[in-house]
Short mmCIF file of C-alpha atoms (C1' of nucleotides) in Angstrom, two decimals:
data_model
loop_
_atom_site.label_atom_id
_atom_site.label_comp_id
_atom_site.label_asym_id
_atom_site.label_seq_id
_atom_site.Cartn_x
_atom_site.Cartn_y
_atom_site.Cartn_z
CA MET Q 13 29.37 26.67 -33.96
CA CYS Q 14 31.68 23.71 -33.95
CA GLN Q 15 32.32 24.28 -30.28
CA ILE Q 16 28.63 24.44 -29.56
CA ASP Q 17 28.09 21.21 -31.49
CA ILE Q 18 30.75 19.44 -29.49
CA MET Q 19 29.29 20.82 -26.31
CA SER Q 20 25.83 19.63 -27.11
CA ASP Q 21 27.25 16.29 -28.22
CA LEU Q 22 28.92 15.87 -24.88
CA LYS Q 23 25.83 17.01 -23.08
CA GLN Q 24 23.75 14.57 -24.99
CA ARG Q 25 26.05 11.66 -24.22
CA ARG Q 26 26.04 12.65 -20.55
CA ALA Q 27 22.26 12.80 -20.60
CA GLU Q 28 22.07 9.38 -22.17
CA GLU Q 29 24.43 7.88 -19.63
CA LYS Q 30 22.46 9.46 -16.87
CA GLU Q 31 19.26 8.01 -18.26
CA GLN Q 32 20.89 4.60 -18.49
CA ARG Q 33 22.04 4.82 -14.88
CA ARG Q 34 18.51 5.75 -13.93
CA GLU Q 35 17.16 2.70 -15.69
CA THR Q 36 19.71 0.52 -13.93
CA LEU Q 37 18.48 1.85 -10.60
CA ILE Q 38 14.88 1.11 -11.49
CA ASP Q 39 15.93 -2.38 -12.57
CA ALA Q 40 17.42 -2.88 -9.13
CA ALA Q 41 14.37 -1.44 -7.43
CA GLU Q 42 12.10 -3.83 -9.30
CA ARG Q 43 14.13 -6.81 -8.27
CA VAL Q 44 14.23 -5.71 -4.64
CA PHE Q 45 10.53 -4.86 -4.52
CA ALA Q 46 9.61 -8.15 -6.14
CA ASN Q 47 11.85 -10.08 -3.81
CA ALA Q 48 11.21 -8.46 -0.45
CA GLY Q 49 7.88 -6.76 -0.98
CA PHE Q 50 7.32 -3.05 -0.95
CA ASP Q 51 7.32 -2.34 2.74
CA ALA Q 52 10.30 -4.51 3.56
CA ALA Q 53 12.39 -3.14 0.69
CA THR Q 54 15.09 -0.65 1.68
CA MET Q 55 17.05 1.92 -0.26
CA GLU Q 56 20.17 0.22 1.06
CA GLU Q 57 19.22 -3.01 -0.67
CA VAL Q 58 18.35 -1.25 -3.91
CA ALA Q 59 21.75 0.44 -3.88
CA ARG Q 60 23.49 -2.84 -3.08
CA VAL Q 61 21.80 -4.62 -5.98
CA ALA Q 62 22.64 -1.75 -8.33
CA ARG Q 63 26.19 -1.79 -6.92
CA VAL Q 64 26.30 1.90 -6.10
CA SER Q 65 26.22 3.86 -2.89
CA ARG Q 66 22.91 4.57 -1.23
CA ALA Q 67 23.47 8.28 -1.60
CA LEU Q 68 23.44 7.92 -5.36
CA VAL Q 69 19.97 6.51 -5.33
CA TYR Q 70 18.81 9.64 -3.52
CA LEU Q 71 20.47 11.70 -6.24
CA TYR Q 72 18.22 10.15 -8.84
CA PHE Q 73 15.08 9.70 -6.75
CA LYS Q 74 13.90 11.91 -3.94
CA ASN Q 75 12.82 8.94 -1.86
CA LYS Q 76 11.31 5.48 -1.94
CA ASP Q 77 7.99 6.85 -3.07
CA GLU Q 78 9.46 8.39 -6.18
CA LEU Q 79 11.23 5.13 -6.95
CA HIS Q 80 7.85 3.47 -6.61
CA CYS Q 81 6.38 5.93 -9.10
CA ALA Q 82 9.20 5.19 -11.53
CA VAL Q 83 8.37 1.48 -11.40
CA CYS Q 84 4.70 2.32 -11.91
CA GLU Q 85 5.57 4.35 -14.98
CA ARG Q 86 7.36 1.40 -16.51
CA ALA Q 87 4.40 -0.77 -15.66
CA LEU Q 88 1.95 1.59 -17.34
CA ARG Q 89 4.09 1.91 -20.46
CA LEU Q 90 4.25 -1.85 -20.81
CA LEU Q 91 0.56 -2.21 -20.10
CA HIS Q 92 -0.18 0.39 -22.73
CA GLU Q 93 1.70 -1.66 -25.32
CA ARG Q 94 -0.16 -4.78 -24.30
CA PHE Q 95 -3.44 -2.94 -24.56
CA LEU Q 96 -2.62 -1.73 -28.05
CA SER Q 97 -1.74 -5.27 -29.14
CA ALA Q 98 -4.87 -6.67 -27.54
CA ALA Q 99 -7.06 -4.07 -29.20
CA ALA Q 100 -5.54 -4.90 -32.57
CA SER Q 101 -6.04 -8.62 -32.07
CA ALA Q 102 -9.82 -8.59 -32.40
CA GLY Q 103 -12.22 -7.34 -35.01
CA ARG Q 104 -15.36 -6.08 -33.36
CA GLY Q 105 -15.27 -3.48 -30.60
CA TYR Q 106 -16.90 -5.83 -28.14
CA ASP Q 107 -14.23 -8.46 -28.68
CA LYS Q 108 -11.52 -5.83 -28.43
CA VAL Q 109 -12.79 -4.90 -24.98
CA VAL Q 110 -12.82 -8.54 -23.90
CA ALA Q 111 -9.25 -8.78 -25.17
CA LEU Q 112 -8.30 -5.78 -23.04
CA GLY Q 113 -9.65 -7.46 -19.93
CA ARG Q 114 -7.73 -10.62 -20.66
CA ALA Q 115 -4.63 -8.60 -21.47
CA TYR Q 116 -4.71 -6.91 -18.08
CA MET Q 117 -5.09 -10.27 -16.38
CA ALA Q 118 -2.24 -11.77 -18.36
CA PHE Q 119 -0.13 -8.71 -17.57
CA ALA Q 120 -0.80 -9.09 -13.86
CA GLU Q 121 0.14 -12.74 -13.97
CA GLU Q 122 3.26 -12.20 -16.02
CA PHE Q 123 4.52 -9.23 -13.99
CA PRO Q 124 3.15 -9.55 -10.46
CA CYS Q 125 5.62 -6.92 -9.31
CA TYR Q 126 4.23 -4.38 -11.76
CA PHE Q 127 0.69 -5.15 -10.84
CA MET Q 128 1.47 -4.83 -7.16
CA ALA Q 129 3.13 -1.49 -7.78
CA LEU Q 130 0.08 -0.21 -9.61
CA SER Q 131 -2.23 -1.66 -7.00
CA ARG Q 132 -0.32 0.09 -4.31
CA PHE Q 133 -0.49 3.30 -6.25
CA GLU Q 134 -4.24 3.09 -6.61
CA ALA Q 135 -4.68 2.39 -2.92
CA ARG Q 136 -2.92 5.61 -1.95
CA ALA Q 137 -4.60 8.60 -0.43
CA PRO Q 138 -5.29 11.32 -3.01
CA GLU Q 139 -2.37 13.60 -2.34
CA THR Q 140 -2.23 16.87 -4.15
CA VAL Q 141 -0.13 16.16 -7.19
CA VAL Q 142 2.70 18.55 -7.89
CA GLU Q 143 2.72 19.88 -11.44
CA GLY Q 144 6.02 18.74 -12.96
CA SER Q 145 6.45 15.74 -10.68
CA LEU Q 146 6.96 12.17 -11.72
CA GLU Q 147 3.60 11.39 -10.21
CA HIS Q 148 1.94 13.90 -12.48
CA HIS Q 149 3.52 12.20 -15.46
CA LEU Q 150 2.15 8.88 -14.22
CA ILE Q 151 -1.35 10.25 -14.50
CA ASP Q 152 -0.77 11.00 -18.16
CA CYS Q 153 0.40 7.43 -18.72
CA GLY Q 154 -2.76 6.21 -17.04
CA ARG Q 155 -4.81 8.43 -19.28
CA ALA Q 156 -3.18 6.92 -22.35
CA VAL Q 157 -4.10 3.45 -21.15
CA HIS Q 158 -7.70 4.47 -20.55
CA GLN Q 159 -7.81 6.05 -23.98
CA VAL Q 160 -7.24 2.65 -25.58
CA THR Q 161 -10.37 1.37 -23.86
CA VAL Q 162 -12.34 4.41 -24.88
CA ASP Q 163 -11.35 3.91 -28.51
CA CYS Q 164 -12.37 0.25 -28.41
CA LEU Q 165 -15.71 1.19 -26.90
CA LEU Q 166 -16.37 3.77 -29.59
CA HIS Q 167 -15.37 1.24 -32.20
CA GLY Q 168 -17.87 -1.20 -30.72
CA VAL Q 169 -20.65 1.35 -30.68
CA ARG Q 170 -20.00 2.09 -34.34
CA ASP Q 171 -19.94 -1.56 -35.41
CA GLY Q 172 -23.01 -2.31 -33.31
CA SER Q 173 -21.37 -4.85 -31.03
CA ILE Q 174 -21.72 -2.53 -28.03
CA ARG Q 175 -24.91 -0.78 -26.94
CA ALA Q 176 -25.19 2.73 -28.32
CA ASP Q 177 -26.52 4.37 -25.16
CA LEU Q 178 -23.21 4.26 -23.28
CA GLU Q 179 -23.44 8.01 -22.63
CA ASP Q 180 -19.84 8.92 -21.91
CA PRO Q 181 -17.43 6.18 -23.07
CA LEU Q 182 -14.88 7.47 -20.56
CA LEU Q 183 -17.24 6.58 -17.73
CA ALA Q 184 -17.65 3.11 -19.20
CA ALA Q 185 -13.89 2.76 -19.64
CA LEU Q 186 -13.23 3.77 -16.06
CA SER Q 187 -15.93 1.41 -14.84
CA LEU Q 188 -14.33 -1.44 -16.73
CA TRP Q 189 -10.92 -0.51 -15.39
CA ALA Q 190 -12.19 -0.39 -11.82
CA PHE Q 191 -13.85 -3.74 -12.29
CA THR Q 192 -10.89 -5.48 -13.82
CA HIS Q 193 -8.42 -4.01 -11.41
CA GLY Q 194 -10.55 -4.87 -8.39
CA LEU Q 195 -10.95 -8.33 -9.76
CA ILE Q 196 -7.28 -9.08 -10.23
CA GLN Q 197 -6.51 -7.57 -6.85
CA LEU Q 198 -9.08 -9.86 -5.27
CA MET Q 199 -7.80 -12.91 -7.08
CA HIS Q 200 -4.27 -12.03 -6.10
CA SER Q 201 -4.76 -11.21 -2.42
CA LYS Q 202 -7.31 -13.95 -1.77
CA LYS Q 203 -5.48 -16.76 -3.56
CA HIS Q 204 -5.60 -19.01 -0.52
CA PHE Q 205 -9.29 -18.36 0.02
CA PHE Q 206 -10.04 -19.41 -3.54
CA SER Q 207 -8.08 -22.61 -3.39
CA GLN Q 208 -9.61 -23.29 0.00
CA VAL Q 209 -13.18 -22.88 -1.24
CA GLY Q 210 -12.30 -24.79 -4.37
CA ILE Q 211 -12.72 -22.02 -6.93
CA SER Q 212 -10.23 -22.01 -9.77
CA THR Q 213 -8.98 -18.50 -10.42
CA ALA Q 214 -9.22 -19.15 -14.16
CA ARG Q 215 -12.90 -19.98 -13.81
CA PHE Q 216 -13.51 -16.92 -11.69
CA ALA Q 217 -11.74 -14.77 -14.26
CA GLU Q 218 -13.94 -16.10 -17.06
CA TYR Q 219 -17.04 -15.65 -14.94
CA ALA Q 220 -16.17 -12.09 -14.04
CA ILE Q 221 -15.35 -11.10 -17.61
CA ASP Q 222 -18.71 -12.41 -18.74
CA PHE Q 223 -20.32 -10.57 -15.85
CA ALA Q 224 -18.67 -7.29 -16.71
CA MET Q 225 -19.35 -7.56 -20.42
CA ARG Q 226 -23.07 -7.79 -19.81
CA GLY Q 227 -22.87 -4.07 -19.13
CA LEU Q 228 -21.99 -3.57 -22.78
CA HIS Q 229 -24.42 -5.90 -24.54
CA PRO Q 230 -26.42 -4.03 -27.16
CA ARG Q 231 -29.90 -5.34 -26.31
CA ALA Q 232 -29.85 -5.32 -22.52
CA ALA Q 233 -33.09 -6.13 -20.75
CA LYS Q 234 -35.30 -3.24 -19.71
CA SER Q 235 -36.60 -5.01 -16.64
CA ALA Q 236 -35.90 -4.49 -12.94
CA MET K 9 -15.85 -23.03 45.23
CA CYS K 10 -16.12 -19.53 46.61
CA GLN K 11 -12.40 -19.11 46.08
CA ILE K 12 -12.64 -20.25 42.54
CA ASP K 13 -15.50 -17.85 41.90
CA ILE K 14 -13.52 -14.94 43.24
CA MET K 15 -10.59 -16.01 41.15
CA SER K 16 -12.61 -16.17 38.01
CA ASP K 17 -14.28 -12.89 38.93
CA LEU K 18 -10.92 -11.21 39.14
CA LYS K 19 -9.73 -12.89 36.02
CA GLN K 20 -12.80 -11.75 34.20
CA ARG K 21 -12.41 -8.17 35.35
CA ARG K 22 -8.78 -8.26 34.29
CA ALA K 23 -9.76 -9.63 30.93
CA GLU K 24 -12.37 -6.92 30.46
CA GLU K 25 -9.94 -4.19 31.41
CA LYS K 26 -7.42 -5.64 29.03
CA GLU K 27 -9.98 -5.70 26.25
CA GLN K 28 -10.88 -2.09 26.98
CA ARG K 29 -7.24 -1.09 26.88
CA ARG K 30 -6.95 -2.84 23.56
CA GLU K 31 -9.87 -0.89 22.19
CA THR K 32 -8.33 2.34 23.42
CA LEU K 33 -5.18 1.54 21.53
CA ILE K 34 -7.12 0.83 18.35
CA ASP K 35 -8.96 4.13 18.84
CA ALA K 36 -5.63 5.88 18.96
CA ALA K 37 -4.35 3.99 15.94
CA GLU K 38 -7.39 4.99 13.93
CA ARG K 39 -6.91 8.62 14.74
CA VAL K 40 -3.22 8.53 13.91
CA PHE K 41 -3.74 6.59 10.69
CA ALA K 42 -6.51 8.95 9.60
CA ASN K 43 -4.45 11.98 10.42
CA ALA K 44 -1.00 11.08 9.11
CA GLY K 45 -1.74 8.33 6.63
CA PHE K 46 -0.65 4.75 6.99
CA ASP K 47 2.96 4.99 5.96
CA ALA K 48 3.73 8.13 7.92
CA ALA K 49 2.06 6.86 11.08
CA THR K 50 4.43 5.67 13.82
CA MET K 51 3.96 3.46 16.85
CA GLU K 52 5.37 6.33 18.89
CA GLU K 53 2.52 8.60 17.83
CA VAL K 54 -0.10 5.93 18.49
CA ALA K 55 1.30 5.47 21.99
CA ARG K 56 1.39 9.22 22.56
CA VAL K 57 -2.25 9.63 21.54
CA ALA K 58 -3.27 6.69 23.75
CA ARG K 59 -1.10 8.19 26.51
CA VAL K 60 0.85 5.04 27.19
CA SER K 61 4.42 3.97 26.58
CA ARG K 62 5.34 2.67 23.19
CA ALA K 63 6.37 -0.65 24.68
CA LEU K 64 2.81 -1.24 25.80
CA VAL K 65 1.52 -1.03 22.27
CA TYR K 66 3.89 -3.83 21.36
CA LEU K 67 2.49 -5.88 24.22
CA TYR K 68 -0.94 -5.75 22.66
CA PHE K 69 0.07 -5.83 18.99
CA LYS K 70 3.05 -7.55 17.51
CA ASN K 71 3.73 -4.68 15.14
CA LYS K 72 2.16 -2.01 12.99
CA ASP K 73 0.77 -4.60 10.64
CA GLU K 74 -1.22 -6.30 13.36
CA LEU K 75 -2.55 -2.93 14.47
CA HIS K 76 -3.58 -2.41 10.88
CA CYS K 77 -5.43 -5.72 10.93
CA ALA K 78 -7.21 -4.72 14.12
CA VAL K 79 -8.48 -1.56 12.45
CA CYS K 80 -9.57 -3.63 9.45
CA GLU K 81 -11.51 -5.93 11.72
CA ARG K 82 -13.44 -3.02 13.15
CA ALA K 83 -14.07 -1.77 9.65
CA LEU K 84 -15.42 -5.12 8.50
CA ARG K 85 -17.67 -5.47 11.54
CA LEU K 86 -19.17 -2.06 10.91
CA LEU K 87 -19.52 -2.74 7.20
CA HIS K 88 -21.26 -6.00 7.99
CA GLU K 89 -23.84 -4.12 10.08
CA ARG K 90 -24.35 -1.61 7.29
CA PHE K 91 -24.79 -4.42 4.80
CA LEU K 92 -27.42 -6.09 6.96
CA SER K 93 -29.32 -2.81 7.27
CA ALA K 94 -29.05 -2.14 3.57
CA ALA K 95 -30.25 -5.63 2.70
CA ALA K 96 -33.24 -5.18 4.98
CA SER K 97 -34.10 -1.79 3.49
CA ALA K 98 -35.27 -3.11 0.13
CA GLY K 99 -37.83 -5.66 -0.94
CA ARG K 100 -36.67 -7.40 -4.05
CA GLY K 101 -33.30 -9.12 -4.23
CA TYR K 102 -32.18 -6.90 -7.08
CA ASP K 103 -32.89 -3.76 -5.08
CA LYS K 104 -31.17 -5.26 -2.06
CA VAL K 105 -28.01 -5.70 -4.11
CA VAL K 106 -28.19 -2.11 -5.33
CA ALA K 107 -28.60 -1.05 -1.72
CA LEU K 108 -25.46 -3.00 -0.82
CA GLY K 109 -23.47 -1.15 -3.44
CA ARG K 110 -24.70 2.20 -2.20
CA ALA K 111 -24.06 1.14 1.38
CA TYR K 112 -20.42 0.38 0.61
CA MET K 113 -20.04 3.73 -1.08
CA ALA K 114 -21.66 5.55 1.82
CA PHE K 115 -19.45 3.61 4.22
CA ALA K 116 -16.33 4.63 2.32
CA GLU K 117 -17.38 8.26 2.36
CA GLU K 118 -18.34 8.26 6.01
CA PHE K 119 -15.24 6.42 7.22
CA PRO K 120 -12.43 7.12 4.76
CA CYS K 121 -9.94 5.77 7.28
CA TYR K 122 -11.70 2.41 7.39
CA PHE K 123 -11.94 2.21 3.65
CA MET K 124 -8.30 3.05 3.27
CA ALA K 125 -7.39 0.36 5.77
CA LEU K 126 -9.39 -2.23 3.86
CA SER K 127 -8.01 -1.01 0.57
CA ARG K 128 -4.52 -1.36 1.85
CA PHE K 129 -5.30 -4.83 3.09
CA GLU K 130 -6.59 -5.91 -0.31
CA ALA K 131 -3.55 -4.51 -2.05
CA ARG K 132 -1.18 -6.67 -0.01
CA ALA K 133 0.77 -9.59 -1.32
CA PRO K 134 -0.85 -12.91 -0.48
CA GLU K 135 1.23 -13.93 2.50
CA THR K 136 0.64 -17.31 3.98
CA VAL K 137 -1.88 -16.69 6.72
CA VAL K 138 -1.08 -18.16 10.12
CA GLU K 139 -3.89 -20.22 11.59
CA GLY K 140 -4.83 -18.50 14.85
CA SER K 141 -3.65 -15.05 13.79
CA LEU K 142 -5.65 -11.87 13.79
CA GLU K 143 -5.33 -11.85 10.03
CA HIS K 144 -6.98 -15.24 9.83
CA HIS K 145 -9.88 -13.91 11.84
CA LEU K 146 -10.16 -11.01 9.41
CA ILE K 147 -10.81 -13.45 6.61
CA ASP K 148 -13.78 -14.84 8.50
CA CYS K 149 -15.16 -11.31 8.90
CA GLY K 150 -14.79 -10.78 5.19
CA ARG K 151 -16.59 -14.03 4.54
CA ALA K 152 -19.52 -12.85 6.67
CA VAL K 153 -19.76 -9.68 4.62
CA HIS K 154 -19.74 -11.62 1.35
CA GLN K 155 -22.41 -13.92 2.75
CA VAL K 156 -24.83 -11.00 2.97
CA THR K 157 -24.40 -10.40 -0.75
CA VAL K 158 -24.83 -14.08 -1.51
CA ASP K 159 -28.09 -14.14 0.46
CA CYS K 160 -29.40 -11.10 -1.39
CA LEU K 161 -28.51 -12.66 -4.72
CA LEU K 162 -30.30 -15.89 -3.85
CA HIS K 163 -33.28 -13.86 -2.69
CA GLY K 164 -33.28 -12.07 -6.03
CA VAL K 165 -33.10 -15.29 -8.00
CA ARG K 166 -36.08 -16.62 -6.06
CA ASP K 167 -38.21 -13.51 -6.54
CA GLY K 168 -37.24 -13.31 -10.20
CA SER K 169 -35.58 -9.90 -10.03
CA ILE K 170 -32.19 -11.46 -10.75
CA ARG K 171 -31.36 -13.81 -13.60
CA ALA K 172 -31.59 -17.45 -12.58
CA ASP K 173 -28.48 -18.61 -14.44
CA LEU K 174 -26.01 -17.01 -12.05
CA GLU K 175 -24.25 -20.37 -11.58
CA ASP K 176 -22.45 -19.88 -8.29
CA PRO K 177 -23.82 -16.89 -6.35
CA LEU K 178 -20.49 -16.66 -4.52
CA LEU K 179 -18.75 -15.93 -7.82
CA ALA K 180 -21.31 -13.23 -8.52
CA ALA K 181 -20.94 -11.80 -5.02
CA LEU K 182 -17.16 -11.68 -5.33
CA SER K 183 -17.45 -10.08 -8.76
CA LEU K 184 -19.72 -7.40 -7.36
CA TRP K 185 -17.40 -6.84 -4.43
CA ALA K 186 -14.39 -6.52 -6.71
CA PHE K 187 -16.28 -4.11 -8.90
CA THR K 188 -17.53 -1.91 -6.09
CA HIS K 189 -14.26 -1.90 -4.25
CA GLY K 190 -12.29 -1.08 -7.37
CA LEU K 191 -14.76 1.65 -8.12
CA ILE K 192 -14.55 3.40 -4.79
CA GLN K 193 -10.78 3.06 -4.82
CA LEU K 194 -10.68 4.70 -8.22
CA MET K 195 -13.02 7.50 -7.21
CA HIS K 196 -10.99 8.05 -4.09
CA SER K 197 -7.49 8.02 -5.51
CA LYS K 198 -8.38 9.87 -8.71
CA LYS K 199 -10.48 12.62 -7.13
CA HIS K 200 -8.44 15.33 -8.78
CA PHE K 201 -8.61 13.68 -12.15
CA PHE K 202 -12.40 13.57 -11.96
CA SER K 203 -12.83 17.18 -10.98
CA GLN K 204 -10.29 18.10 -13.63
CA VAL K 205 -12.15 16.31 -16.41
CA GLY K 206 -15.43 17.59 -15.05
CA ILE K 207 -16.98 14.30 -13.94
CA SER K 208 -18.98 14.42 -10.74
CA THR K 209 -18.15 11.45 -8.54
CA ALA K 210 -21.84 11.09 -7.71
CA ARG K 211 -22.66 10.75 -11.39
CA PHE K 212 -19.87 8.24 -11.90
CA ALA K 213 -21.13 6.23 -8.93
CA GLU K 214 -24.65 6.08 -10.39
CA TYR K 215 -23.30 5.18 -13.78
CA ALA K 216 -21.12 2.41 -12.43
CA ILE K 217 -23.87 0.92 -10.30
CA ASP K 218 -26.12 0.80 -13.33
CA PHE K 219 -23.27 -0.73 -15.30
CA ALA K 220 -22.61 -3.41 -12.73
CA MET K 221 -26.26 -4.27 -12.22
CA ARG K 222 -26.65 -5.10 -15.88
CA GLY K 223 -24.80 -8.28 -15.05
CA LEU K 224 -27.77 -9.32 -12.94
CA HIS K 225 -30.69 -8.40 -15.17
CA PRO K 226 -32.98 -11.37 -15.71
CA ARG K 227 -33.43 -11.10 -19.48
CA ALA K 228 -29.96 -10.19 -20.66
CA ALA K 229 -29.30 -10.10 -24.37
CA LYS K 230 -27.93 -13.20 -26.04
CA SER K 231 -25.91 -11.27 -28.59
CA ALA K 232 -22.17 -10.86 -29.05
"C1'" DA X 11 51.57 16.39 -19.76
"C1'" DT X 12 49.06 19.15 -16.74
"C1'" DG X 13 45.72 22.27 -14.55
"C1'" DT X 14 40.90 23.07 -14.07
"C1'" DC X 15 36.25 22.66 -14.35
"C1'" DA X 16 31.88 20.40 -14.00
"C1'" DA X 17 29.43 16.44 -13.16
"C1'" DT X 18 29.12 12.07 -10.86
"C1'" DC X 19 29.53 9.65 -7.00
"C1'" DT X 20 30.74 8.24 -1.99
"C1'" DG X 21 31.60 7.96 3.18
"C1'" DA X 22 29.98 9.43 7.12
"C1'" DC X 23 26.93 11.98 10.14
"C1'" DA X 24 22.55 13.19 12.56
"C1'" DC X 25 18.31 11.80 13.25
"C1'" DA X 26 14.03 8.81 13.41
"C1'" DT X 27 11.78 4.41 14.09
"C1'" DT X 28 11.59 -0.24 15.44
"C1'" DG X 29 11.50 -4.19 18.50
"C1'" DT X 30 13.05 -6.07 22.97
"C1'" DC X 31 14.16 -6.75 27.86
"C1'" DA X 32 15.26 -6.13 32.53
"C1'" DG X 33 13.06 -4.18 35.97
"C1'" DT X 34 9.33 -1.08 38.37
"C1'" DT X 35 4.68 -0.47 39.87
"C1'" DG X 36 0.30 -1.61 41.96
"C1'" DA X 37 -3.38 -4.55 43.20
"C1'" DT X 38 -4.51 -8.79 45.59
"C1'" DA X 39 -4.07 -13.26 48.24
"C1'" DG X 40 -2.22 -15.40 52.20
"C1'" DC H 2 3.27 -7.29 56.25
"C1'" DT H 3 5.08 -9.53 52.30
"C1'" DA H 4 4.88 -12.58 48.23
"C1'" DT H 5 2.96 -12.90 43.82
"C1'" DC H 6 1.47 -11.79 39.38
"C1'" DA H 7 0.11 -9.08 35.57
"C1'" DA H 8 0.43 -4.55 33.60
"C1'" DC H 9 3.41 -1.41 32.41
"C1'" DT H 10 7.83 1.55 31.49
"C1'" DG H 11 12.65 3.34 30.44
"C1'" DA H 12 16.41 2.46 28.06
"C1'" DC H 13 19.16 0.00 24.64
"C1'" DA H 14 20.68 -2.05 20.22
"C1'" DA H 15 19.73 -2.44 15.55
"C1'" DT H 16 18.15 -0.74 11.37
"C1'" DG H 17 16.72 2.73 8.04
"C1'" DT H 18 16.47 7.60 6.26
"C1'" DG H 19 18.00 11.85 4.25
"C1'" DT H 20 21.86 15.05 3.63
"C1'" DC H 21 26.38 17.09 2.95
"C1'" DA H 22 31.21 18.04 2.35
"C1'" DG H 23 34.38 16.34 -0.28
"C1'" DA H 24 36.67 12.54 -3.25
"C1'" DT H 25 36.74 10.81 -7.98
"C1'" DT H 26 36.32 10.95 -12.85
"C1'" DG H 27 36.84 12.45 -17.52
"C1'" DA H 28 36.75 16.09 -21.13
"C1'" DC H 29 38.94 20.16 -22.47
"C1'" DA H 30 42.30 24.22 -22.86
"C1'" DT H 31 46.91 25.44 -22.51
#
DNA sequence: ATGTCAATCTGACACATTGTCAGTTGATAG
DNA sequence: CTATCAACTGACAATGTGTCAGATTGACAT
């Protein structure tokens, strides 16, 4: 018994250290990705920043892609927190949803590296996802994020601030996600275009949020 | 005079042949990108498919990124044509805009390689664009595509099928683009998720179009 | 203290890809 | 016939990837 306890104690400590090492590597990866950009980043540089050998990085992550997924997972966890805070910050469902949109925008501005990682992930071809893989876990994280939106939508339908004929709130949540994500991506990649044409990104953001939210207004027009 | 004419004749032929060679290389790049995916594609393979030496590819394109831009340019040209057709296919401005949305979706389904190329382009970090570069030209192509949407929106405002208080139609056009692009990207990258949850992509597409178009309805609710 | 065992970590190797350059080829003008 | 010029290629150096045998470390039994 005692022996087993000691064993499992040791094992646990080892596991914790291993986890910490893993986090350190992701820290390094973030810094390198943010600094050099995704394509230009090399495993060599990640290892150098983490002050370990390159081979060690491969021991923790199969390849650059898996490292990318690890960064995305962090991003989604953080975004999930932000979403929960945002949802709690407003009273009516409608206002909660607006808060979510703003939260995503603030998130993208505060952590451009995270947003770029997610953006990159969403632009990938739909590979067949292996069951136990890190990528599969990512999908669950994404689901949790979407669930926050779904809950806010349902809340809004109940309190009457959002139209009741939404059909499936998941469809609405995904639509909103697609909209917001596309929006930030556009604002981010076309920065120069905006400044050139004289559009302030803040104004565009406000405009687009208003635009999107019209899809949720309770008494939408029947016309057209 | 005659000498000059012959000279220019030769020069012109040379230029045409060069242009044709260029197109051949882009053909090859498309096939390779579509087949192997962007990251896995190599210049070697592109050269092999085009049946030239790898060095030649570098003579026509500075690197893989410029080849990518060339594919994007083709994509945008084709999309522009589709947009013009779509806009012409409907009477009222509102219906024109719906047709644009469907056209983009059809385009993405018909030419997944082109959509992926564009998607990738939009997910890039906002590098400073060099003046005469191919990338700079791409931006003009994109502008032409957006202009079609702007024209349809203005048409709709005039014929009363679209709300008159759009403010800047360019903001609305960009919002719609961001929405539609984000949407297709989501449908594309989360295919498995959709089939897993039992959502038909066609249904989602219809839902999202309806959702987006609510932002244009003439008599939108004042509430919220 | 010392051997040993398992886990962590590294140096180095084989291979793939990139970007470049000197130099070959082939058509055309003189 | 040969000089010229653009199109094109083979080969090289540099850089990055993924893997493996083995070095290093630290906890434990003796």
